[in-house]
Amino acid sequence: MNHSEICRTGSDPEVALQHRRINLLLSRLNEPQRRWYVGTLSQQPGQPSDRELSKITGLDEKTIRRGRRELAAKLANVPPDRQRAKGGGRPAAEKKTRNSKRRS
């Protein structure tokens, strides 16, 4: 039986408690910190596979792998003062104002 099945069925209260603690901590971390923490967990001996960690935490397997890669690179390409890389996210929309001139 794998970790996520053990947690779901409640057959091992200690494993279920560990999963609850992991998810509690994740709820207090920002996006990059979550992937780094779970990426670290995935490298420890005896820990669940990426697929099982994905089921336990709700993080995608690709996100867990990304966290591992970023940690392996010593967070070299991760800006310390930003959550996302510059230019990331949705492009700024044109702002509408009340006093804008209407075209005739």
C-alpha positions as CSV (number, residue, x, y, z in Angstrom):
1,M,0.0,0.0,0.0
2,N,1.4,3.4,-0.9
3,H,1.5,6.6,1.2
4,S,-1.6,8.2,-0.3
5,E,-3.7,5.0,0.1
6,I,-2.5,4.7,3.7
7,C,-3.5,8.3,4.4
8,R,-6.8,8.0,2.6
9,T,-7.8,4.8,4.4
10,G,-6.5,5.9,7.8
11,S,-4.7,2.5,8.2
12,D,-1.6,4.2,9.7
13,P,-2.5,7.2,11.9
14,E,1.2,8.3,12.1
15,V,1.4,8.6,8.3
16,A,-1.9,10.4,8.1
17,L,-0.6,12.8,10.8
18,Q,2.6,13.4,8.9
19,H,0.6,14.2,5.7
20,R,-1.6,16.7,7.7
21,R,1.5,18.4,9.0
22,I,3.0,18.6,5.6
23,N,-0.2,20.2,4.2
24,L,-0.5,22.6,7.2
25,L,3.1,23.9,6.5
26,L,2.4,24.1,2.8
27,S,-0.7,26.3,3.5
28,R,1.6,28.9,5.1
29,L,4.2,29.0,2.3
30,N,4.2,30.9,-0.9
31,E,4.3,29.2,-4.3
32,P,8.1,28.8,-4.7
33,Q,8.6,27.8,-1.1
34,R,6.0,25.0,-1.5
35,R,7.7,23.5,-4.5
36,W,11.2,23.8,-2.8
37,Y,9.9,22.1,0.3
38,V,8.2,19.2,-1.5
39,G,11.2,19.0,-3.9
40,T,13.4,18.5,-0.8
41,L,10.9,15.9,0.6
42,S,11.0,14.0,-2.6
43,Q,14.8,13.5,-2.3
44,Q,14.8,12.0,1.2
45,P,15.1,8.3,1.6
46,G,11.9,6.5,2.4
47,Q,9.7,9.4,1.2
48,P,6.8,8.9,-1.2
49,S,7.4,9.1,-5.0
50,D,6.6,12.3,-6.9
51,R,3.3,10.9,-8.0
52,E,2.3,10.1,-4.3
53,L,3.6,13.5,-3.1
54,S,1.4,15.1,-5.8
55,K,-1.6,13.2,-4.5
56,I,-0.8,14.1,-0.9
57,T,0.0,17.8,-1.4
58,G,-2.0,18.7,-4.5
59,L,1.2,20.0,-6.3
60,D,1.7,18.8,-9.9
61,E,4.6,16.3,-10.4
62,K,6.2,18.8,-12.8
63,T,6.1,21.4,-10.1
64,I,7.9,19.0,-7.7
65,R,10.6,18.3,-10.3
66,R,11.0,22.0,-10.9
67,G,11.6,22.6,-7.2
68,R,14.2,19.9,-7.2
69,R,15.9,21.4,-10.3
70,E,15.9,24.9,-8.7
71,L,17.4,23.6,-5.5
72,A,20.1,21.6,-7.4
73,A,21.0,24.9,-9.1
74,K,21.2,26.5,-5.6
75,L,18.3,28.9,-6.6
76,A,20.8,30.7,-8.9
77,N,18.1,31.7,-11.4
78,V,15.4,32.6,-8.8
79,P,15.2,36.3,-7.8
80,P,15.3,36.6,-4.0
81,D,13.0,39.7,-3.9
82,R,10.3,38.5,-6.3
83,Q,7.8,35.6,-6.3
84,R,7.8,35.3,-10.0
85,A,10.4,36.2,-12.7
86,K,10.2,39.6,-14.1
87,G,7.8,39.8,-17.0
88,G,5.9,36.8,-15.8
89,G,2.1,36.8,-15.5
90,R,-0.6,38.4,-17.6
91,P,0.3,41.5,-19.7
92,A,-1.0,44.8,-18.3
93,A,-4.4,45.7,-19.7
94,E,-5.1,49.2,-21.1
95,K,-6.6,51.3,-18.4
96,K,-9.9,52.9,-19.1
97,T,-10.7,56.4,-17.7
98,R,-13.9,58.2,-17.4
99,N,-12.7,61.3,-19.2
100,S,-11.3,59.6,-22.2
101,K,-12.3,61.2,-25.5
102,R,-14.8,59.3,-27.6
103,R,-14.2,58.7,-31.2
104,S,-16.8,60.1,-33.5
